[in-house]
Amino acid sequence: MNVAFLGLGAIGAPMAGHLAAPPFALTVWNRTRERALRFVETHRGARVADTAAEAVRGAEFVITCVPSSREVEALVDGELLDAIPAGALFIDCTSGDPATSRHLAERLAERGIGFVDAPVSGGVIGAEKGTLTVMVGGDAALLDRARPVLAAFGEKIVHCGAIGAGDALKAVNNALLAVHLWSTAEGLAVLERAGVRADIALDVINTSSGRSNASMNLFPERVLTRAFPRTFRLALLDKDVGIGADLARQQKVPAPILQLTAELFRMAHATLGEEADHVEAARIVEQWAAVTIGGPRPSADAPTGVSPNNELEQEL
Amino acid sequence: MNVAFLGLGAIGAPMAGHLAAPPFALTVWNRTRERALRFVETHRGARVADTAAEAVRGAEFVITCVPSSREVEALVDGELLDAIPAGALFIDCTSGDPATSRHLAERLAERGIGFVDAPVSGGVIGAEKGTLTVMVGGDAALLDRARPVLAAFGEKIVHCGAIGAGDALKAVNNALLAVHLWSTAEGLAVLERAGVRADIALDVINTSSGRSNASMNLFPERVLTRAFPRTFRLALLDKDVGIGADLARQQKVPAPILQLTAELFRMAHATLGEEADHVEAARIVEQWAAVTIGGPRPSADAPTGVSPNNELEQEL
Amino acid sequence: MNVAFLGLGAIGAPMAGHLAAPPFALTVWNRTRERALRFVETHRGARVADTAAEAVRGAEFVITCVPSSREVEALVDGELLDAIPAGALFIDCTSGDPATSRHLAERLAERGIGFVDAPVSGGVIGAEKGTLTVMVGGDAALLDRARPVLAAFGEKIVHCGAIGAGDALKAVNNALLAVHLWSTAEGLAVLERAGVRADIALDVINTSSGRSNASMNLFPERVLTRAFPRTFRLALLDKDVGIGADLARQQKVPAPILQLTAELFRMAHATLGEEADHVEAARIVEQWAAVTIGGPRPSADAPTGVSPNNELEQEL
Amino acid sequence: MNVAFLGLGAIGAPMAGHLAAPPFALTVWNRTRERALRFVETHRGARVADTAAEAVRGAEFVITCVPSSREVEALVDGELLDAIPAGALFIDCTSGDPATSRHLAERLAERGIGFVDAPVSGGVIGAEKGTLTVMVGGDAALLDRARPVLAAFGEKIVHCGAIGAGDALKAVNNALLAVHLWSTAEGLAVLERAGVRADIALDVINTSSGRSNASMNLFPERVLTRAFPRTFRLALLDKDVGIGADLARQQKVPAPILQLTAELFRMAHATLGEEADHVEAARIVEQWAAVTIGGPRPSADAPTGVSPNNELEQEL
């Protein structure tokens, strides 16, 4: 199976890695060529293309994994529309927006090219282990065609609905992550100021009804430790929350918490810049509250119950 | 150990049940006398008092478990202050507010009576099994005195800080529950309208970064099934979110999501009345969005992955 | 000057009335034909067209005044694109959205037809008196061409910027109206519950720093009197706030109050239906607060300072 | 009439100035003694007291005009309760909170001292001219007694209701000011980014339905000019919005816009510090939006319609 993989970022590269051996014949391309060259050094079965157009020539499957639908659209408009063979299947693993996906699907259909949106969840670790969850929007028959390729890196492949349904679900999932992240920061900041230590608070919350992925994983591993590893950019989460919030508005669903959260992440993005990790949103809450959530204590009684975790990426 | 237990509600009664045998000598009282009579029918070791004042006479430990700090204050002002023996320990298991707890502690201290706030989490099931989490605020020495009593119904007893710290943590935990409940309803309503079924969405979210106790337990068991069992009143969650939001303001922590959530639950409470369950807040989102989250489908492909669960109460 | 006027609604009809005599030669069209027939009965100088296409044949100026950009787009796509003469100027007086206006302008430009967006403010009274404010987006030279036509119904003609600038300003103005309307309702509801009568409160606010068009005109004339005349539909204000909120998001401006207000009006629209007047949003606040703002008092001391006003429309 | 005036700040000093001549016998006190000495230099009829207790000795009227109810309470608890003669009337012109006022009234009543809350609006200019609006809460008979004193600096004296009603109305008025200030900044920031100049936008908005005191006075005079004069501290407006928001919660009125605005001003206060003027909140919106509202333009077409205004204070 001839596969073209475009976009070898933190998630894309390990995903493509699973396609670099038979039965797949893999051609890769990346905007920054160095990344592509590095990829083929460790994946001898893969071939580097000089251009995106060259990568897709002869491809049965074209996979994109880029920051946003904007980049997908630019590629399709720029080089791909004329270069992808009729009959091929375009699998967009970008965390995209449903409207652009529908628009792309229409344009590709005119050339006889199928389209599914197939954003993934599971982070770098999931991509490396090939245990990603793949959320697929599009025709069931196209999903069946895509399945062998998706199964190479995905453990759980879910048909979510028509084109854009995968994007929609990914955006809402990430919007909920954003809500939980910010609200947990608010709650812990209030408690710290009221004299309740964040590690004690999390110890209780995580066995109680207020727990979430944010409280169970992100805060113990990344905030209380002050580690704030850079695994998923705040800028990208801002984009995802924005997609979710826009979708709510298009669907005429009053969603005050999602909308407010979109504003808060927009603001955090403007304040913290392009490189900040998404969990650093908690720093804004800390600044506003003039308090640190966790971190070193004057006395020796260090936070407890926080174990080092090598699977930081797993949830993203 | 002579224990007086005031307030035999859904949580209070099973808590008191663990104190109805030696080494405890239990006297109970309840505003509605029938509940107290019913309690002693099945707990022959306990005695019913005609009044709250009578119940606390001779008590070493006075435990209250009532709807809010307002009721605790009314009891103390009304009958208890003069009736509780000097040297006794007052253990308030109400989900109270920190300021009132501090005020009560001061007044009781003037009479030589100790005070700890000790709200619980774990729901009816946890109360029955004696596996509650108890969040204690107050002096460490008083907690040590209270420990044998608390251990009768609590598995995890956490010293959270000074007086009011237990209340604060409980309020923030419940405020986060409220945030997650409402925002997940928003997200699922948007997805349903965009053509993504709630059961499919939850199947993905619950293995991804957007999951919370609300998405993992409340929505599958209570909303998608349309069961909406009445286990924890929305009116009480409204009260708890309000305590959390007020605490944020007192602590001068800008907490836009907590505050907005407090408004939404206030509004839901005003709309749905006193008897509605807290999960019915999702009904408001459904009405606004003109959509049902889950529920019967036209076709035969019923929601999957939702197992009946007898432990609905566990998380509350 | 040959003018085609499409859309004879509450505002459109009196606007068109100013164009029904020389130097203008007016042809009108309305989706509901009866309105057009009624119009020409009282404006003998105007001619009714059977179709929109027929109306614009030979026109130098095509004016649209319809509920939203969606209807303008439907007209252009459906009948107008092929029917409007090259060299004509399309003046869209709809309260439209900037993106659609830019899109329309491009498509019309391909046929040699100019475009300006020119939404109006001033209400029915302003339209009748010919004293509207017209907010124009587009090329300055095109505005110069449009000016004689706009001056027939507009007193203040403001060049706001490029295409879409008129729409943007109109949307933001109406979004502010919505913010003021809702927040004033909140404030007066709080005061009524705290024992401060709304008429007394407005008497003070309207000479103080908290005053707005809502407090100075809408509440005294429409809410305290319980008149709630239907002059501008809530559904349309919901649309306008939505345009403003979308614009904020496109421009990457964190605007939490505008976004929250958009949610509230979306919800009010869903609750109160298509026919409710925009000021009836105050009824939602009243329901939530279980209070009436103003209205009959038990005693004889009726609200003061509220004079009947025939110019209710003036501000819209 | 023996009058003691405590608190000679920006508003208090000119208010007291109207009481420094017969029929009034005025004694003044200020925490910072220099201000009191400066006052009597220009008001030879007044006497300086060394302490607050000395100031009120023999007073028929005690007037306080301090930053918040907290300072009033500290004065009453500290020195005044024992020093004010029975039969005197305590007139609190502070922008206070209703609950503290009720509490103070009770304590003073026990000593036979009357109390009215009487916050003012009209700013420094109004205080100087004696044209303030006075919002009075308390017994009508006490207001009648207070009237000669209030009339010395107030033009419009409004009986708002029971004790605390004046505070409540003042807080809600200022909360609305805060809402309008922030939302107008949001709207103008969006427009600037969309290419619509703020001066043009205000020119239209101020003849349309979106106008408010903020758009008509504060933005043209203070923001577009980049003058941001320091006339009313953001810290004090934060306090007032907080009082309004707390009152909404106590009254069980869902008020999402007031609550969100309280959070925004809390955050702005934390960010901009104690000395910033309230209008500088617009700077936060500008930072988030990466845009300047008004200010110098590259070309010569300066903002129009903005006249210098010496009455900046008038609205506050």
Short mmCIF file of C-alpha atoms in Angstrom, two decimals, chain D residues 28-306:
data_model
loop_
_atom_site.label_atom_id
_atom_site.label_comp_id
_atom_site.label_asym_id
_atom_site.label_seq_id
_atom_site.Cartn_x
_atom_site.Cartn_y
_atom_site.Cartn_z
CA VAL D 28 -12.80 67.70 61.03
CA TRP D 29 -10.52 64.72 61.42
CA ASN D 30 -8.45 62.78 58.93
CA ARG D 31 -6.22 59.76 59.39
CA THR D 32 -3.37 61.67 57.73
CA ARG D 33 -3.31 64.78 59.85
CA GLU D 34 -1.70 66.99 57.16
CA ARG D 35 -4.86 66.88 55.09
CA ALA D 36 -6.91 68.11 58.04
CA LEU D 37 -4.49 70.96 58.70
CA ARG D 38 -4.56 71.96 55.04
CA PHE D 39 -8.35 71.91 55.14
CA VAL D 40 -8.65 74.35 58.04
CA GLU D 41 -6.15 76.70 56.41
CA THR D 42 -8.66 77.35 53.65
CA HIS D 43 -11.72 76.88 55.84
CA ARG D 44 -11.13 79.12 58.81
CA GLY D 45 -14.53 78.30 60.29
CA ALA D 46 -13.54 74.69 60.90
CA ARG D 47 -11.68 73.17 63.79
CA VAL D 48 -9.21 70.23 63.66
CA ALA D 49 -9.55 67.44 66.19
CA ASP D 50 -6.54 65.42 67.29
CA THR D 51 -8.45 62.18 67.34
CA ALA D 52 -11.66 60.86 65.87
CA ALA D 53 -13.05 60.53 69.39
CA GLU D 54 -12.35 64.19 70.07
CA ALA D 55 -13.96 65.18 66.76
CA VAL D 56 -17.31 63.64 67.61
CA ARG D 57 -17.54 64.92 71.15
CA GLY D 58 -20.60 67.13 71.30
CA ALA D 59 -21.53 66.44 67.70
CA GLU D 60 -25.15 66.36 66.60
CA PHE D 61 -24.11 64.92 63.25
CA VAL D 62 -21.18 62.61 62.54
CA ILE D 63 -20.32 62.23 58.86
CA THR D 64 -17.89 59.58 57.58
CA CYS D 65 -16.48 59.54 54.06
CA VAL D 66 -13.80 56.85 53.91
CA PRO D 67 -12.72 54.19 51.39
CA SER D 68 -14.95 51.33 52.56
CA SER D 69 -17.20 50.03 55.33
CA ARG D 70 -14.18 48.31 56.79
CA GLU D 71 -12.69 51.68 57.78
CA VAL D 72 -16.04 52.88 59.15
CA GLU D 73 -16.31 49.75 61.28
CA ALA D 74 -12.75 50.17 62.52
CA LEU D 75 -13.49 53.75 63.57
CA VAL D 76 -16.72 52.81 65.34
CA ASP D 77 -15.15 49.84 67.10
CA GLY D 78 -12.00 51.72 67.92
CA GLU D 79 -12.93 55.13 69.19
CA LEU D 80 -16.35 56.29 68.19
CA LEU D 81 -18.84 54.01 69.89
CA ASP D 82 -18.12 55.39 73.32
CA ALA D 83 -17.48 58.94 72.18
CA ILE D 84 -20.51 59.87 70.09
CA PRO D 85 -23.22 61.48 72.20
CA ALA D 86 -26.51 59.64 72.55
CA GLY D 87 -29.08 61.29 70.32
CA ALA D 88 -26.59 62.10 67.58
CA LEU D 89 -27.10 61.04 63.95
CA PHE D 90 -24.37 59.10 62.15
CA ILE D 91 -24.39 59.80 58.39
CA ASP D 92 -22.13 57.40 56.50
CA CYS D 93 -21.27 58.83 53.07
CA THR D 94 -18.85 56.01 52.36
CA SER D 95 -19.64 53.75 49.40
CA GLY D 96 -20.23 50.97 51.87
CA ASP D 97 -21.73 47.53 51.89
CA PRO D 98 -25.29 47.02 53.08
CA ALA D 99 -24.58 44.21 55.55
CA THR D 100 -21.92 46.16 57.42
CA SER D 101 -24.16 49.23 57.46
CA ARG D 102 -26.97 47.22 59.02
CA HIS D 103 -24.58 45.83 61.57
CA LEU D 104 -23.24 49.30 62.42
CA ALA D 105 -26.75 50.68 62.67
CA GLU D 106 -27.66 48.03 65.23
CA ARG D 107 -24.65 48.70 67.37
CA LEU D 108 -25.13 52.47 67.25
CA ALA D 109 -28.84 52.10 68.01
CA GLU D 110 -27.92 50.36 71.26
CA ARG D 111 -26.25 53.62 72.29
CA GLY D 112 -29.17 55.74 71.15
CA ILE D 113 -27.36 56.94 68.01
CA GLY D 114 -29.23 57.05 64.68
CA PHE D 115 -27.68 55.85 61.42
CA VAL D 116 -28.26 56.44 57.73
CA ASP D 117 -26.11 55.23 54.86
CA ALA D 118 -25.75 58.07 52.37
CA PRO D 119 -23.22 57.39 49.62
CA VAL D 120 -22.90 60.08 46.99
CA SER D 121 -22.42 60.34 43.25
CA GLY D 122 -21.23 63.25 41.18
CA GLY D 123 -17.49 63.19 41.63
CA VAL D 124 -15.10 65.89 42.78
CA ILE D 125 -16.82 68.51 40.64
CA GLY D 126 -20.20 67.69 42.13
CA ALA D 127 -18.75 67.80 45.61
CA GLU D 128 -17.20 71.19 44.95
CA LYS D 129 -20.35 72.64 43.43
CA GLY D 130 -22.59 71.08 46.05
CA THR D 131 -24.56 69.25 43.38
CA LEU D 132 -24.03 65.67 44.49
CA THR D 133 -26.72 63.02 44.34
CA VAL D 134 -27.13 61.44 47.78
CA MET D 135 -28.59 57.93 48.06
CA VAL D 136 -30.03 57.49 51.49
CA GLY D 137 -30.91 54.26 53.25
CA GLY D 138 -32.62 54.28 56.63
CA ASP D 139 -35.57 55.60 58.50
CA ALA D 140 -37.49 58.44 56.81
CA ALA D 141 -37.56 60.43 60.05
CA LEU D 142 -33.78 60.20 60.33
CA LEU D 143 -33.44 61.33 56.73
CA ASP D 144 -35.57 64.36 57.59
CA ARG D 145 -33.18 65.18 60.40
CA ALA D 146 -30.20 64.69 58.09
CA ARG D 147 -31.63 66.73 55.26
CA PRO D 148 -30.25 70.20 56.21
CA VAL D 149 -26.77 68.72 56.38
CA LEU D 150 -27.10 66.69 53.19
CA ALA D 151 -28.53 69.69 51.34
CA ALA D 152 -25.28 71.56 51.98
CA PHE D 153 -23.47 69.39 49.44
CA GLY D 154 -26.27 67.46 47.72
CA GLU D 155 -28.66 68.68 45.09
CA LYS D 156 -30.65 65.50 44.70
CA ILE D 157 -31.38 63.62 47.88
CA VAL D 158 -33.11 60.30 47.26
CA HIS D 159 -34.62 58.06 49.90
CA CYS D 160 -33.83 54.59 48.54
CA GLY D 161 -35.25 52.38 51.28
CA ALA D 162 -34.20 50.82 54.58
CA ILE D 163 -30.65 50.85 55.99
CA GLY D 164 -28.24 49.62 53.33
CA ALA D 165 -30.45 50.68 50.44
CA GLY D 166 -28.20 53.62 49.63
CA ASP D 167 -25.15 51.39 49.66
CA ALA D 168 -26.92 48.84 47.46
CA LEU D 169 -27.90 51.39 44.85
CA LYS D 170 -24.46 52.98 44.78
CA ALA D 171 -22.84 49.55 44.35
CA VAL D 172 -25.16 48.55 41.52
CA ASN D 173 -24.65 51.88 39.77
CA ASN D 174 -20.91 51.45 39.93
CA ALA D 175 -21.15 47.82 38.86
CA LEU D 176 -23.02 48.96 35.76
CA LEU D 177 -20.30 51.56 35.15
CA ALA D 178 -17.79 48.73 35.32
CA VAL D 179 -19.77 46.54 32.92
CA HIS D 180 -20.09 49.39 30.41
CA LEU D 181 -16.45 50.35 30.71
CA TRP D 182 -15.17 46.86 30.07
CA SER D 183 -17.64 45.88 27.37
CA THR D 184 -17.11 49.12 25.47
CA ALA D 185 -13.37 48.50 25.58
CA GLU D 186 -13.98 45.02 24.18
CA GLY D 187 -16.16 46.37 21.40
CA LEU D 188 -13.78 49.16 20.43
CA ALA D 189 -10.78 46.81 20.50
CA VAL D 190 -12.57 44.44 18.13
CA LEU D 191 -13.46 47.32 15.83
CA GLU D 192 -9.95 48.77 15.81
CA ARG D 193 -8.61 45.37 14.82
CA ALA D 194 -11.28 45.07 12.16
CA GLY D 195 -10.17 48.42 10.74
CA VAL D 196 -12.81 50.71 12.25
CA ARG D 197 -11.28 53.63 14.13
CA ALA D 198 -12.46 54.12 17.71
CA ASP D 199 -13.27 57.80 17.20
CA ILE D 200 -15.49 56.99 14.25
CA ALA D 201 -17.07 54.11 16.13
CA LEU D 202 -17.84 56.29 19.15
CA ASP D 203 -19.24 59.00 16.91
CA VAL D 204 -21.82 56.49 15.68
CA ILE D 205 -22.41 54.55 18.92
CA ASN D 206 -23.04 57.76 20.82
CA THR D 207 -26.01 58.58 18.62
CA SER D 208 -27.18 54.97 18.63
CA SER D 209 -28.56 52.33 20.96
CA GLY D 210 -25.22 51.09 22.29
CA ARG D 211 -24.28 54.28 24.09
CA SER D 212 -23.58 54.62 27.78
CA ASN D 213 -21.87 57.05 30.08
CA ALA D 214 -18.68 55.12 29.35
CA SER D 215 -18.95 55.59 25.59
CA MET D 216 -20.16 59.18 25.81
CA ASN D 217 -17.67 60.49 28.35
CA LEU D 218 -14.95 58.16 29.54
CA PHE D 219 -13.67 56.85 26.22
CA PRO D 220 -13.63 60.13 24.26
CA GLU D 221 -12.09 62.12 27.11
CA ARG D 222 -9.76 59.65 28.73
CA VAL D 223 -8.94 56.69 26.52
CA LEU D 224 -8.78 58.11 22.98
CA THR D 225 -6.77 61.02 24.32
CA ARG D 226 -4.54 58.55 26.21
CA ALA D 227 -4.92 60.90 29.18
CA PHE D 228 -6.16 58.33 31.73
CA PRO D 229 -6.39 60.95 34.49
CA ARG D 230 -6.41 59.46 37.97
CA THR D 231 -9.76 60.51 39.40
CA PHE D 232 -11.28 57.36 40.83
CA ARG D 233 -9.16 54.40 41.74
CA LEU D 234 -9.70 51.03 40.07
CA ALA D 235 -9.22 49.49 43.51
CA LEU D 236 -12.32 51.30 44.74
CA LEU D 237 -14.38 50.35 41.70
CA ASP D 238 -13.26 46.74 42.22
CA LYS D 239 -14.56 47.02 45.78
CA ASP D 240 -17.89 48.45 44.59
CA VAL D 241 -18.44 45.83 41.90
CA GLY D 242 -17.66 43.22 44.51
CA ILE D 243 -20.33 44.65 46.81
CA GLY D 244 -22.84 44.55 43.96
CA ALA D 245 -21.89 40.99 43.05
CA ASP D 246 -22.06 39.82 46.66
CA LEU D 247 -25.46 41.44 47.02
CA ALA D 248 -26.67 39.57 43.93
CA ARG D 249 -25.56 36.31 45.47
CA GLN D 250 -27.13 37.11 48.84
CA GLN D 251 -30.36 37.97 47.09
CA LYS D 252 -30.15 34.73 45.10
CA VAL D 253 -30.29 36.57 41.79
CA PRO D 254 -28.42 34.81 39.00
CA ALA D 255 -26.40 37.70 37.54
CA PRO D 256 -23.76 36.23 35.24
CA ILE D 257 -22.66 39.53 33.74
CA LEU D 258 -22.23 41.30 37.08
CA GLN D 259 -20.33 38.33 38.48
CA LEU D 260 -18.03 38.03 35.47
CA THR D 261 -17.36 41.75 35.60
CA ALA D 262 -16.46 41.44 39.27
CA GLU D 263 -13.87 38.81 38.31
CA LEU D 264 -12.45 40.97 35.53
CA PHE D 265 -12.02 43.98 37.80
CA ARG D 266 -10.54 41.81 40.54
CA MET D 267 -8.03 40.60 37.98
CA ALA D 268 -7.37 44.10 36.62
CA HIS D 269 -6.84 45.36 40.16
CA ALA D 270 -4.36 42.55 40.84
CA THR D 271 -2.57 43.36 37.58
CA LEU D 272 -2.55 47.18 37.63
CA GLY D 273 -2.13 47.78 41.34
CA GLU D 274 -3.58 50.14 43.90
CA GLU D 275 -2.97 53.47 42.21
CA ALA D 276 -4.40 52.81 38.73
CA ASP D 277 -7.47 54.75 37.67
CA HIS D 278 -10.64 52.78 36.99
CA VAL D 279 -10.60 53.67 33.30
CA GLU D 280 -7.21 51.99 32.97
CA ALA D 281 -9.12 48.69 32.94
CA ALA D 282 -9.28 49.44 29.22
CA ARG D 283 -5.53 48.93 29.10
CA ILE D 284 -5.99 45.28 30.05
CA VAL D 285 -8.36 44.78 27.14
CA GLU D 286 -5.89 46.55 24.87
CA GLN D 287 -3.08 44.26 25.98
CA TRP D 288 -5.13 41.13 25.46
CA ALA D 289 -6.17 42.35 22.03
CA ALA D 290 -2.73 43.69 21.09
CA VAL D 291 -4.29 46.94 19.92
CA THR D 292 -4.54 50.56 21.04
CA ILE D 293 -7.98 52.12 21.28
CA GLY D 294 -7.60 55.50 19.63
CA GLY D 295 -4.40 57.37 20.30
CA PRO D 296 -2.09 59.00 17.76
CA ARG D 297 -2.70 58.03 14.13
CA PRO D 298 0.03 57.83 11.53
CA SER D 299 -1.77 60.31 9.28
CA ALA D 300 -3.03 63.78 9.99
CA ASP D 301 -6.70 62.89 10.25
CA ALA D 302 -6.90 63.13 14.01
CA PRO D 303 -9.91 61.84 15.90
CA THR D 304 -12.75 64.31 15.68
CA GLY D 305 -15.62 65.25 17.88
CA VAL D 306 -13.63 64.80 21.07
#
